[in-house]
């Protein structure tokens, strides 16, 4: 499969964060379904939707009962399969809901909920153990970028999460480059910056496994909108987008997903 051109695979994921009750979630899914029925996505473009835990079952049912071409995703999980972890949800529980993608290491989880590289690695293990695809988020803060440490920060996060994993595991991981300064701020990395970091990530992945690295998907995330999605998806090493705020609106999200062609 070529990295560019017609054989290219693109994954656009909507991270709803702590938004939308399950009633609202169903309404958005119905709207998405209608939009995709009216005009299917370009070949090779896939969408995943990551609602809150309370909406997962409703969204699963809405997607499956209407055969809507959207994969179900979750925003995080616990690394243990079960036990005395009040308030947590395991990867096993998610897999039984036909969840296909699980976001791991989102910067909000790292910054607000104390998830360090060790926890991120354990969560990756759990998601892979239950045959789902982790979307591993990496990215630097503004202070790290200004100190010239953007690449070393991202590389450290990648190595901590991915070292010593075989080709099979690596091949089922999606990496999302999300500069922390661009998340929810309205600031977006330029196409050049997104490409430069995605290429650096690809080089890092090559060191882990040359063959597998070429087919691994690298998403960009950070204030993606219908206005900037085309420029970002035109970057040769950007294979998709992780979209927060703009994914809450069905029209905007579908418009973003159509920007890759
Ligand atoms: C995100 O939550 O991963 C994200 C990129 O958010 P936003 O698009 O709102 O910046």
Coordinates of C-alpha atoms and ligand atoms in Angstrom, one line a residue:
X1 CA 0.0 0.0 0.0
X2 CA 1.4 3.4 -1.0
X3 CA 1.8 6.0 1.8
X4 CA 0.2 8.5 -0.5
X5 CA -2.3 8.4 -3.3
X6 CA -5.2 6.1 -3.9
X7 CA -4.1 3.1 -1.7
X8 CA -3.7 5.3 1.3
X9 CA -5.7 4.5 4.5
X10 CA -7.0 7.3 6.6
X11 CA -8.5 7.1 10.1
X12 CA -10.5 10.1 11.5
X13 CA -11.4 9.7 15.2
X14 CA -13.8 11.8 17.2
X15 CA -13.0 12.2 20.8
X16 CA -16.1 13.5 22.5
X17 CA -14.4 13.8 25.9
X18 CA -16.9 14.4 28.7
X19 CA -19.6 15.8 26.4
X20 CA -23.0 14.5 25.2
X21 CA -25.5 12.6 27.3
X22 CA -26.5 9.3 25.9
X23 CA -29.6 11.0 24.4
X24 CA -27.5 13.6 22.7
X25 CA -25.1 10.9 21.6
X26 CA -27.8 9.0 19.8
X27 CA -29.0 12.1 18.0
X28 CA -25.5 12.8 16.7
X29 CA -25.1 9.2 15.6
X30 CA -28.4 9.4 13.7
X31 CA -27.3 12.5 12.0
X32 CA -23.9 11.0 11.1
X33 CA -25.7 7.9 9.8
X34 CA -27.9 10.1 7.5
X35 CA -24.9 12.1 6.2
X36 CA -23.0 8.9 5.4
X37 CA -26.0 7.3 3.8
X38 CA -26.4 10.4 1.6
X39 CA -22.7 10.4 0.5
X40 CA -20.4 7.6 1.7
X41 CA -16.9 8.4 2.8
X42 CA -14.1 8.1 0.2
X43 CA -12.6 4.6 -0.1
X44 CA -9.9 4.0 2.5
X45 CA -11.2 6.5 5.0
X46 CA -12.5 5.1 8.3
X47 CA -14.1 6.9 11.2
X48 CA -14.1 6.0 14.9
X49 CA -16.3 7.6 17.5
X50 CA -15.2 7.8 21.1
X51 CA -18.2 8.7 23.4
X52 CA -18.2 8.7 27.2
X53 CA -18.6 5.4 29.0
X54 CA -22.3 6.1 29.7
X55 CA -23.0 6.4 26.0
X56 CA -21.0 3.4 24.7
X57 CA -23.9 0.9 24.8
X58 CA -26.4 3.3 23.2
X59 CA -23.9 4.3 20.5
X60 CA -23.0 0.6 19.9
X61 CA -26.7 -0.3 19.4
X62 CA -27.3 2.7 17.2
X63 CA -24.3 1.9 15.0
X64 CA -24.9 -1.9 14.8
X65 CA -28.7 -1.8 14.3
X66 CA -28.4 0.5 11.3
X67 CA -25.0 -0.9 10.0
X68 CA -23.5 2.6 10.2
X69 CA -19.9 2.5 8.9
X70 CA -18.4 4.0 12.0
X71 CA -16.1 2.0 14.4
X72 CA -16.8 2.3 18.1
X73 CA -14.0 3.7 20.3
X74 CA -13.4 4.5 24.0
X75 CA -11.4 7.3 25.6
X76 CA -9.4 5.3 28.1
X77 CA -9.6 2.1 30.2
X78 CA -8.0 0.5 33.2
X79 CA -5.1 -1.8 32.8
X80 CA -6.4 -4.6 35.0
X81 CA -9.1 -6.9 33.7
X82 CA -11.1 -6.6 36.9
X83 CA -10.9 -6.1 40.6
X84 CA -11.3 -3.5 43.3
X85 CA -10.9 -0.4 41.2
X86 CA -13.9 1.7 42.0
X87 CA -15.1 3.8 39.1
X88 CA -12.9 2.2 36.5
X89 CA -13.7 0.3 33.3
X90 CA -11.5 -2.5 32.0
X91 CA -10.4 -3.2 28.5
X92 CA -12.2 -6.5 28.7
X93 CA -15.5 -4.8 29.4
X94 CA -14.9 -2.5 26.4
X95 CA -14.1 -5.4 24.1
X96 CA -17.4 -7.0 24.9
X97 CA -19.2 -3.9 23.7
X98 CA -17.4 -4.4 20.3
X99 CA -15.2 -1.4 21.0
X100 CA -12.5 -1.4 18.3
X101 CA -10.3 1.6 19.2
X102 CA -9.2 2.8 22.7
X103 CA -7.4 6.1 23.2
X104 CA -4.4 5.7 25.5
X105 CA -2.3 8.4 27.1
X106 CA -4.3 11.4 26.0
X107 CA -2.6 14.5 27.3
X108 CA -5.6 15.3 29.5
X109 CA -5.3 11.9 31.2
X110 CA -1.6 12.4 31.6
X111 CA -1.9 16.0 33.0
X112 CA -5.2 15.8 35.0
X113 CA -5.2 12.2 36.1
X114 CA -1.6 11.5 36.7
X115 CA -1.1 8.9 34.0
X116 CA 2.7 8.5 33.5
X117 CA 4.5 6.5 30.9
X118 CA 4.4 3.3 33.0
X119 CA 0.6 3.5 33.3
X120 CA 0.3 4.3 29.6
X121 CA 2.3 1.2 28.8
X122 CA 0.2 -1.0 31.0
X123 CA -3.0 0.3 29.4
X124 CA -1.6 -0.4 25.9
X125 CA -0.9 -4.0 27.1
X126 CA -4.5 -4.3 28.2
X127 CA -6.0 -3.0 25.0
X128 CA -3.8 -5.3 22.9
X129 CA -4.6 -8.2 25.2
X130 CA -8.2 -7.8 24.3
X131 CA -7.6 -7.5 20.6
X132 CA -8.5 -3.9 20.2
X133 CA -6.5 -1.1 18.6
X134 CA -4.9 1.5 20.9
X135 CA -4.6 5.0 19.7
X136 CA -1.4 6.1 21.6
X137 CA -1.3 9.8 22.1
X138 CA 2.1 11.6 22.3
X139 CA 2.9 15.3 22.2
X140 CA 4.9 18.1 23.8
X141 CA 3.8 21.1 25.9
X142 CA 4.4 24.6 24.7
X143 CA 7.3 24.9 27.3
X144 CA 8.9 21.8 25.9
X145 CA 8.6 23.1 22.3
X146 CA 10.0 26.4 23.2
X147 CA 12.9 24.7 24.9
X148 CA 13.7 22.8 21.7
X149 CA 12.6 19.6 23.4
X150 CA 9.5 18.7 21.2
X151 CA 11.1 15.8 19.4
X152 CA 12.9 14.4 22.4
X153 CA 9.7 14.5 24.4
X154 CA 7.7 12.7 21.8
X155 CA 10.5 10.2 21.2
X156 CA 10.7 9.4 25.0
X157 CA 6.9 8.8 25.1
X158 CA 7.1 6.5 22.1
X159 CA 10.0 4.5 23.4
X160 CA 8.4 4.1 26.8
X161 CA 5.2 2.8 25.3
X162 CA 6.5 0.8 22.4
X163 CA 10.0 -0.6 23.1
X164 CA 10.3 -4.4 23.1
X165 CA 7.0 -4.9 21.3
X166 CA 7.0 -7.4 18.4
X167 CA 5.8 -6.6 14.9
X168 CA 2.3 -8.0 15.5
X169 CA 1.7 -5.7 18.4
X170 CA 3.3 -2.7 16.7
X171 CA 1.2 -3.2 13.6
X172 CA -2.0 -2.9 15.6
X173 CA -1.2 0.4 17.2
X174 CA -2.2 3.8 15.9
X175 CA 0.0 6.8 17.1
X176 CA -1.7 10.2 17.5
X177 CA 0.6 13.2 17.5
X178 CA -1.2 15.8 19.7
X179 CA 0.9 18.8 20.6
X180 CA -0.5 19.8 24.0
X181 CA -0.5 23.5 23.2
X182 CA -2.9 22.8 20.3
X183 CA -5.5 20.8 22.1
X184 CA -8.8 22.7 22.7
X185 CA -6.9 26.0 22.2
X186 CA -7.8 26.9 18.7
X187 CA -4.1 26.9 17.9
X188 CA -3.2 24.3 15.2
X189 CA 0.2 23.0 14.2
X190 CA 1.0 24.2 10.6
X191 CA 1.0 21.5 8.0
X192 CA 4.8 21.8 8.0
X193 CA 5.1 21.3 11.8
X194 CA 2.6 18.4 11.7
X195 CA 4.5 16.7 8.9
X196 CA 7.9 17.3 10.5
X197 CA 6.9 15.7 13.7
X198 CA 5.0 12.9 12.0
X199 CA 8.1 12.1 9.9
X200 CA 10.2 12.1 13.2
X201 CA 7.7 9.7 14.7
X202 CA 7.9 7.5 11.6
X203 CA 11.7 7.4 11.9
X204 CA 11.4 6.4 15.5
X205 CA 9.0 3.6 14.6
X206 CA 11.4 2.5 11.8
X207 CA 14.0 1.9 14.5
X208 CA 11.5 -0.4 16.2
X209 CA 10.5 -2.3 13.0
X210 CA 11.3 -1.0 9.5
X211 CA 8.6 -3.0 7.7
X212 CA 5.8 -2.4 10.1
X213 CA 6.5 1.3 10.5
X214 CA 5.5 2.0 6.9
X215 CA 2.0 0.8 7.4
X216 CA 1.4 2.2 10.9
X217 CA -1.1 5.1 11.0
X218 CA 0.0 8.4 12.5
X219 CA -2.8 10.8 13.3
X220 CA -2.6 14.5 14.0
X221 CA -4.7 16.1 16.8
X222 CA -5.1 19.6 18.1
X223 CA -7.9 22.1 17.1
X224 CA -8.7 20.3 13.9
X225 CA -11.6 22.0 12.0
X226 CA -13.1 21.6 8.5
X227 CA -11.0 24.6 7.5
X228 CA -7.6 23.1 8.4
X229 CA -8.2 19.3 7.9
X230 CA -7.3 19.3 4.2
X231 CA -3.9 20.9 4.8
X232 CA -3.1 18.4 7.6
X233 CA -4.3 15.3 5.7
X234 CA -2.2 16.4 2.7
X235 CA 1.0 15.8 4.7
X236 CA 2.6 12.6 3.5
X237 CA 3.1 11.2 7.0
X238 CA -0.3 12.3 8.5
X239 CA -2.6 9.3 8.0
X240 CA -5.6 10.6 10.0
X241 CA -6.9 13.0 12.5
X242 CA -7.9 12.9 16.2
X243 CA -10.6 15.4 16.6
X244 CA -12.0 16.8 19.8
X245 CA -14.4 19.8 19.8
X246 CA -15.3 19.7 16.1
X247 CA -16.3 16.0 16.4
X248 CA -19.3 16.9 18.6
X249 CA -21.0 18.3 15.5
X250 CA -22.0 15.7 12.9
X251 CA -21.7 18.1 9.9
X252 CA -18.3 19.3 10.9
X253 CA -17.0 15.8 11.7
X254 CA -18.1 14.4 8.4
X255 CA -16.7 17.4 6.6
X256 CA -13.4 16.8 8.3
X257 CA -13.5 13.1 7.4
X258 CA -14.1 14.0 3.7
X259 CA -11.1 16.3 3.6
X260 CA -8.5 13.6 2.9
X261 CA -9.3 13.2 -0.8
Ligands
LIG1 C1 -8.4 15.9 21.5 O1 -9.2 15.9 22.4 O2 -7.7 14.9 21.3 C2 -8.3 17.1 20.7 C3 -7.4 17.2 19.7 O3 -9.2 18.1 21.0 P1 -9.5 19.4 20.1 O4 -9.7 19.0 18.7 O5 -10.7 20.0 20.7 O6 -8.3 20.3 20.2

